[in-house]
């Protein structure tokens, strides 16, 4: 999957895909709720109303930089609370290389936030040690987000993620801690979108008059566009995340901006009464 935004291309690399099995994230969303929203099918849910989700990275090729946005779960990681996320051995790096993005060609890794499924491939296991996966890249983390997890990783899973996927990058001198509204390149800037996590950031791509928005985990499914008040169980601040959804979706609704979720396929946001709907790009 690949999309073009002016002089920037966006390539999707999928590590895992699931249908259903999402009640642990959005417990309030039943199949009946989804089936009432015809635009959810077939791209964002199956005919039975079960949500589709991907764990994926988005690879940006700008005129000057190759950027990986979010790095999935990673191989060989342990101590994850979701059992199937432990000790993975996926062909993620081979898939990247097949898409003409070998690890050594990456200039920048950008994490929208520092949750388990967005930082995993920051590092890989070499001779028993976690080393940066992308040997020539700087790793851009939100400063607010980093400072939060540095001091709030008491839970075993958070501690494991911080120890194997964040701290080795900082120790290697490769972390670049930025403001949540930083401009990264001529085409790429960040938008503060807190609520899912304290320093969560979305990514705005603007080039030759075209625009794309990478929402990260502002929403886990477009069903939250119809119900922005439906916060996920893993949002750190449910009220703030709902407010962020209203504000962000309202800003980009009824515009030509291509919107790609951290866990769902691309489309366009449209106003629908007091809320929104999401029109899939394909079909
Ligand atoms: Zn998250």
mmCIF file of N, CA and C in Angstrom, residues 52-121:
data_model
loop_
_atom_site.group_PDB
_atom_site.id
_atom_site.type_symbol
_atom_site.label_atom_id
_atom_site.label_comp_id
_atom_site.label_asym_id
_atom_site.label_seq_id
_atom_site.Cartn_x
_atom_site.Cartn_y
_atom_site.Cartn_z
ATOM 1 N N UNK A 52 -11.725 -4.148 12.246
ATOM 2 C CA UNK A 52 -10.439 -4.559 11.676
ATOM 3 C C UNK A 52 -9.361 -3.612 12.207
ATOM 4 N N UNK A 53 -8.253 -4.164 12.606
ATOM 5 C CA UNK A 53 -7.134 -3.331 13.064
ATOM 6 C C UNK A 53 -5.810 -3.894 12.583
ATOM 7 N N UNK A 54 -4.884 -2.975 12.316
ATOM 8 C CA UNK A 54 -3.535 -3.349 11.912
ATOM 9 C C UNK A 54 -2.538 -2.771 12.904
ATOM 10 N N UNK A 55 -1.440 -3.467 13.099
ATOM 11 C CA UNK A 55 -0.257 -2.863 13.726
ATOM 12 C C UNK A 55 0.701 -2.596 12.574
ATOM 13 N N UNK A 56 1.047 -1.317 12.348
ATOM 14 C CA UNK A 56 1.768 -0.968 11.124
ATOM 15 C C UNK A 56 2.694 0.225 11.323
ATOM 16 N N UNK A 57 3.628 0.319 10.388
ATOM 17 C CA UNK A 57 4.477 1.505 10.282
ATOM 18 C C UNK A 57 4.131 2.222 8.982
ATOM 19 N N UNK A 58 4.341 3.537 8.973
ATOM 20 C CA UNK A 58 4.204 4.306 7.739
ATOM 21 C C UNK A 58 5.576 4.879 7.399
ATOM 22 N N UNK A 59 6.045 4.576 6.186
ATOM 23 C CA UNK A 59 7.375 4.999 5.745
ATOM 24 C C UNK A 59 7.215 6.207 4.834
ATOM 25 N N UNK A 60 7.826 7.326 5.207
ATOM 26 C CA UNK A 60 7.705 8.553 4.425
ATOM 27 C C UNK A 60 8.985 8.783 3.634
ATOM 28 N N UNK A 61 8.821 9.019 2.352
ATOM 29 C CA UNK A 61 9.950 9.444 1.510
ATOM 30 C C UNK A 61 9.681 10.888 1.128
ATOM 31 N N UNK A 62 10.477 11.817 1.700
ATOM 32 C CA UNK A 62 10.345 13.226 1.327
ATOM 33 C C UNK A 62 11.498 13.534 0.368
ATOM 34 N N UNK A 63 11.541 14.743 -0.205
ATOM 35 C CA UNK A 63 12.675 15.053 -1.094
ATOM 36 C C UNK A 63 14.030 14.949 -0.385
ATOM 37 N N UNK A 64 14.062 15.029 0.953
ATOM 38 C CA UNK A 64 15.354 15.039 1.653
ATOM 39 C C UNK A 64 15.515 13.940 2.697
ATOM 40 N N UNK A 65 14.452 13.245 3.073
ATOM 41 C CA UNK A 65 14.531 12.343 4.224
ATOM 42 C C UNK A 65 13.702 11.088 4.016
ATOM 43 N N UNK A 66 14.149 10.004 4.686
ATOM 44 C CA UNK A 66 13.326 8.793 4.785
ATOM 45 C C UNK A 66 12.982 8.614 6.267
ATOM 46 N N UNK A 67 11.693 8.627 6.546
ATOM 47 C CA UNK A 67 11.206 8.664 7.923
ATOM 48 C C UNK A 67 10.294 7.462 8.178
ATOM 49 N N UNK A 68 10.526 6.759 9.285
ATOM 50 C CA UNK A 68 9.607 5.705 9.735
ATOM 51 C C UNK A 68 8.719 6.285 10.821
ATOM 52 N N UNK A 69 7.408 6.278 10.610
ATOM 53 C CA UNK A 69 6.479 6.736 11.647
ATOM 54 C C UNK A 69 5.928 5.508 12.364
ATOM 55 N N UNK A 70 6.290 5.386 13.614
ATOM 56 C CA UNK A 70 5.884 4.305 14.521
ATOM 57 C C UNK A 70 6.496 2.960 14.098
ATOM 58 N N UNK A 71 6.882 2.181 15.106
ATOM 59 C CA UNK A 71 7.695 0.995 14.816
ATOM 60 C C UNK A 71 7.103 -0.306 15.375
ATOM 61 N N UNK A 72 5.788 -0.366 15.471
ATOM 62 C CA UNK A 72 5.101 -1.650 15.741
ATOM 63 C C UNK A 72 5.584 -2.308 17.047
ATOM 64 N N UNK A 73 5.558 -3.641 17.083
ATOM 65 C CA UNK A 73 5.809 -4.388 18.324
ATOM 66 C C UNK A 73 7.239 -4.891 18.452
ATOM 67 N N UNK A 74 7.832 -5.237 17.317
ATOM 68 C CA UNK A 74 9.219 -5.720 17.349
ATOM 69 C C UNK A 74 9.323 -7.210 17.591
ATOM 70 N N UNK A 75 10.461 -7.761 17.238
ATOM 71 C CA UNK A 75 10.754 -9.186 17.467
ATOM 72 C C UNK A 75 11.427 -9.399 18.814
ATOM 73 N N UNK A 76 11.225 -10.593 19.371
ATOM 74 C CA UNK A 76 11.965 -11.063 20.559
ATOM 75 C C UNK A 76 11.620 -10.329 21.848
ATOM 76 N N UNK A 77 10.598 -9.433 21.809
ATOM 77 C CA UNK A 77 10.286 -8.670 23.027
ATOM 78 C C UNK A 77 9.534 -9.566 24.017
ATOM 79 N N UNK A 78 9.735 -9.321 25.296
ATOM 80 C CA UNK A 78 9.125 -10.122 26.369
ATOM 81 C C UNK A 78 8.391 -9.195 27.338
ATOM 82 N N UNK A 79 7.532 -9.810 28.175
ATOM 83 C CA UNK A 79 6.873 -9.059 29.251
ATOM 84 C C UNK A 79 5.695 -8.236 28.792
ATOM 85 N N UNK A 80 5.178 -8.500 27.551
ATOM 86 C CA UNK A 80 4.009 -7.758 27.058
ATOM 87 C C UNK A 80 2.737 -8.360 27.653
ATOM 88 N N UNK A 81 1.747 -7.485 27.923
ATOM 89 C CA UNK A 81 0.533 -7.969 28.587
ATOM 90 C C UNK A 81 -0.377 -8.730 27.625
ATOM 91 N N UNK A 82 -0.302 -8.436 26.329
ATOM 92 C CA UNK A 82 -1.058 -9.209 25.337
ATOM 93 C C UNK A 82 -0.187 -10.401 24.941
ATOM 94 N N UNK A 83 -0.631 -11.633 25.257
ATOM 95 C CA UNK A 83 0.265 -12.785 25.089
ATOM 96 C C UNK A 83 0.880 -12.909 23.684
ATOM 97 N N UNK A 84 0.066 -12.675 22.630
ATOM 98 C CA UNK A 84 0.593 -12.893 21.268
ATOM 99 C C UNK A 84 1.584 -11.799 20.832
ATOM 100 N N UNK A 85 1.784 -10.793 21.662
ATOM 101 C CA UNK A 85 2.753 -9.748 21.328
ATOM 102 C C UNK A 85 4.162 -10.096 21.830
ATOM 103 N N UNK A 86 4.264 -11.204 22.577
ATOM 104 C CA UNK A 86 5.570 -11.615 23.095
ATOM 105 C C UNK A 86 6.329 -12.462 22.086
ATOM 106 N N UNK A 87 7.634 -12.279 22.084
ATOM 107 C CA UNK A 87 8.530 -13.178 21.352
ATOM 108 C C UNK A 87 8.117 -13.356 19.888
ATOM 109 N N UNK A 88 7.759 -12.249 19.248
ATOM 110 C CA UNK A 88 7.400 -12.302 17.827
ATOM 111 C C UNK A 88 8.630 -12.573 16.965
ATOM 112 N N UNK A 89 8.381 -13.198 15.817
ATOM 113 C CA UNK A 89 9.438 -13.360 14.811
ATOM 114 C C UNK A 89 8.845 -13.079 13.439
ATOM 115 N N UNK A 90 8.464 -11.810 13.224
ATOM 116 C CA UNK A 90 7.835 -11.437 11.955
ATOM 117 C C UNK A 90 8.901 -10.969 10.963
ATOM 118 N N UNK A 91 8.561 -11.010 9.656
ATOM 119 C CA UNK A 91 9.524 -10.560 8.626
ATOM 120 C C UNK A 91 9.476 -9.055 8.378
ATOM 121 N N UNK A 92 9.198 -8.273 9.427
ATOM 122 C CA UNK A 92 9.029 -6.817 9.287
ATOM 123 C C UNK A 92 10.200 -6.159 8.548
ATOM 124 N N UNK A 93 11.439 -6.479 8.966
ATOM 125 C CA UNK A 93 12.593 -5.816 8.333
ATOM 126 C C UNK A 93 12.759 -6.258 6.879
ATOM 127 N N UNK A 94 12.469 -7.533 6.603
ATOM 128 C CA UNK A 94 12.535 -8.018 5.215
ATOM 129 C C UNK A 94 11.458 -7.334 4.371
ATOM 130 N N UNK A 95 10.274 -7.135 4.975
ATOM 131 C CA UNK A 95 9.199 -6.444 4.254
ATOM 132 C C UNK A 95 9.599 -4.997 3.949
ATOM 133 N N UNK A 96 10.251 -4.346 4.922
ATOM 134 C CA UNK A 96 10.731 -2.978 4.673
ATOM 135 C C UNK A 96 11.752 -2.954 3.539
ATOM 136 N N UNK A 97 12.686 -3.904 3.584
ATOM 137 C CA UNK A 97 13.722 -3.954 2.541
ATOM 138 C C UNK A 97 13.089 -4.224 1.179
ATOM 139 N N UNK A 98 12.072 -5.113 1.159
ATOM 140 C CA UNK A 98 11.390 -5.425 -0.108
ATOM 141 C C UNK A 98 10.667 -4.197 -0.660
ATOM 142 N N UNK A 99 10.268 -3.288 0.235
ATOM 143 C CA UNK A 99 9.624 -2.038 -0.188
ATOM 144 C C UNK A 99 10.660 -0.963 -0.503
ATOM 145 N N UNK A 100 11.939 -1.386 -0.561
ATOM 146 C CA UNK A 100 13.056 -0.483 -0.876
ATOM 147 C C UNK A 100 13.375 0.485 0.262
ATOM 148 N N UNK A 101 13.103 0.054 1.496
ATOM 149 C CA UNK A 101 13.482 0.830 2.682
ATOM 150 C C UNK A 101 14.344 -0.025 3.610
ATOM 151 N N UNK A 102 15.558 -0.396 3.193
ATOM 152 C CA UNK A 102 16.407 -1.146 4.126
ATOM 153 C C UNK A 102 16.724 -0.296 5.353
ATOM 154 N N UNK A 103 16.936 -0.929 6.524
ATOM 155 C CA UNK A 103 17.094 -0.182 7.787
ATOM 156 C C UNK A 103 18.174 0.901 7.718
ATOM 157 N N UNK A 104 19.286 0.605 7.027
ATOM 158 C CA UNK A 104 20.382 1.587 7.007
ATOM 159 C C UNK A 104 20.040 2.832 6.184
ATOM 160 N N UNK A 105 18.946 2.775 5.403
ATOM 161 C CA UNK A 105 18.586 3.934 4.574
ATOM 162 C C UNK A 105 17.698 4.934 5.322
ATOM 163 N N UNK A 106 17.296 4.586 6.557
ATOM 164 C CA UNK A 106 16.355 5.439 7.290
ATOM 165 C C UNK A 106 17.100 6.579 7.993
ATOM 166 N N UNK A 107 16.626 7.822 7.786
ATOM 167 C CA UNK A 107 17.227 9.001 8.419
ATOM 168 C C UNK A 107 16.615 9.308 9.778
ATOM 169 N N UNK A 108 15.292 9.081 9.878
ATOM 170 C CA UNK A 108 14.570 9.495 11.084
ATOM 171 C C UNK A 108 13.521 8.451 11.449
ATOM 172 N N UNK A 109 13.455 8.139 12.729
ATOM 173 C CA UNK A 109 12.349 7.347 13.279
ATOM 174 C C UNK A 109 11.526 8.312 14.123
ATOM 175 N N UNK A 110 10.221 8.316 13.898
ATOM 176 C CA UNK A 110 9.341 9.232 14.620
ATOM 177 C C UNK A 110 8.257 8.414 15.320
ATOM 178 N N UNK A 111 8.194 8.509 16.642
ATOM 179 C CA UNK A 111 7.165 7.786 17.401
ATOM 180 C C UNK A 111 6.071 8.773 17.815
ATOM 181 N N UNK A 112 4.841 8.532 17.355
ATOM 182 C CA UNK A 112 3.726 9.431 17.719
ATOM 183 C C UNK A 112 3.523 9.431 19.224
ATOM 184 N N UNK A 113 3.825 8.292 19.841
ATOM 185 C CA UNK A 113 3.779 8.158 21.296
ATOM 186 C C UNK A 113 4.546 6.904 21.659
ATOM 187 N N UNK A 114 4.756 6.676 22.959
ATOM 188 C CA UNK A 114 5.706 5.629 23.363
ATOM 189 C C UNK A 114 4.993 4.405 23.935
ATOM 190 N N UNK A 115 3.902 4.004 23.303
ATOM 191 C CA UNK A 115 3.218 2.759 23.686
ATOM 192 C C UNK A 115 3.868 1.560 22.999
ATOM 193 N N UNK A 116 3.590 0.392 23.591
ATOM 194 C CA UNK A 116 4.217 -0.879 23.212
ATOM 195 C C UNK A 116 4.171 -1.168 21.712
ATOM 196 N N UNK A 117 3.053 -0.826 21.053
ATOM 197 C CA UNK A 117 2.880 -1.186 19.636
ATOM 198 C C UNK A 117 3.307 -0.078 18.690
ATOM 199 N N UNK A 118 4.057 0.906 19.221
ATOM 200 C CA UNK A 118 4.551 2.011 18.381
ATOM 201 C C UNK A 118 6.060 2.202 18.497
ATOM 202 N N UNK A 119 6.707 1.388 19.350
ATOM 203 C CA UNK A 119 8.142 1.589 19.607
ATOM 204 C C UNK A 119 8.982 0.320 19.442
ATOM 205 N N UNK A 120 8.317 -0.821 19.146
ATOM 206 C CA UNK A 120 9.008 -2.114 19.257
ATOM 207 C C UNK A 120 10.242 -2.257 18.380
ATOM 208 N N UNK A 121 10.110 -1.821 17.117
ATOM 209 C CA UNK A 121 11.264 -1.972 16.217
ATOM 210 C C UNK A 121 12.270 -0.828 16.370
#
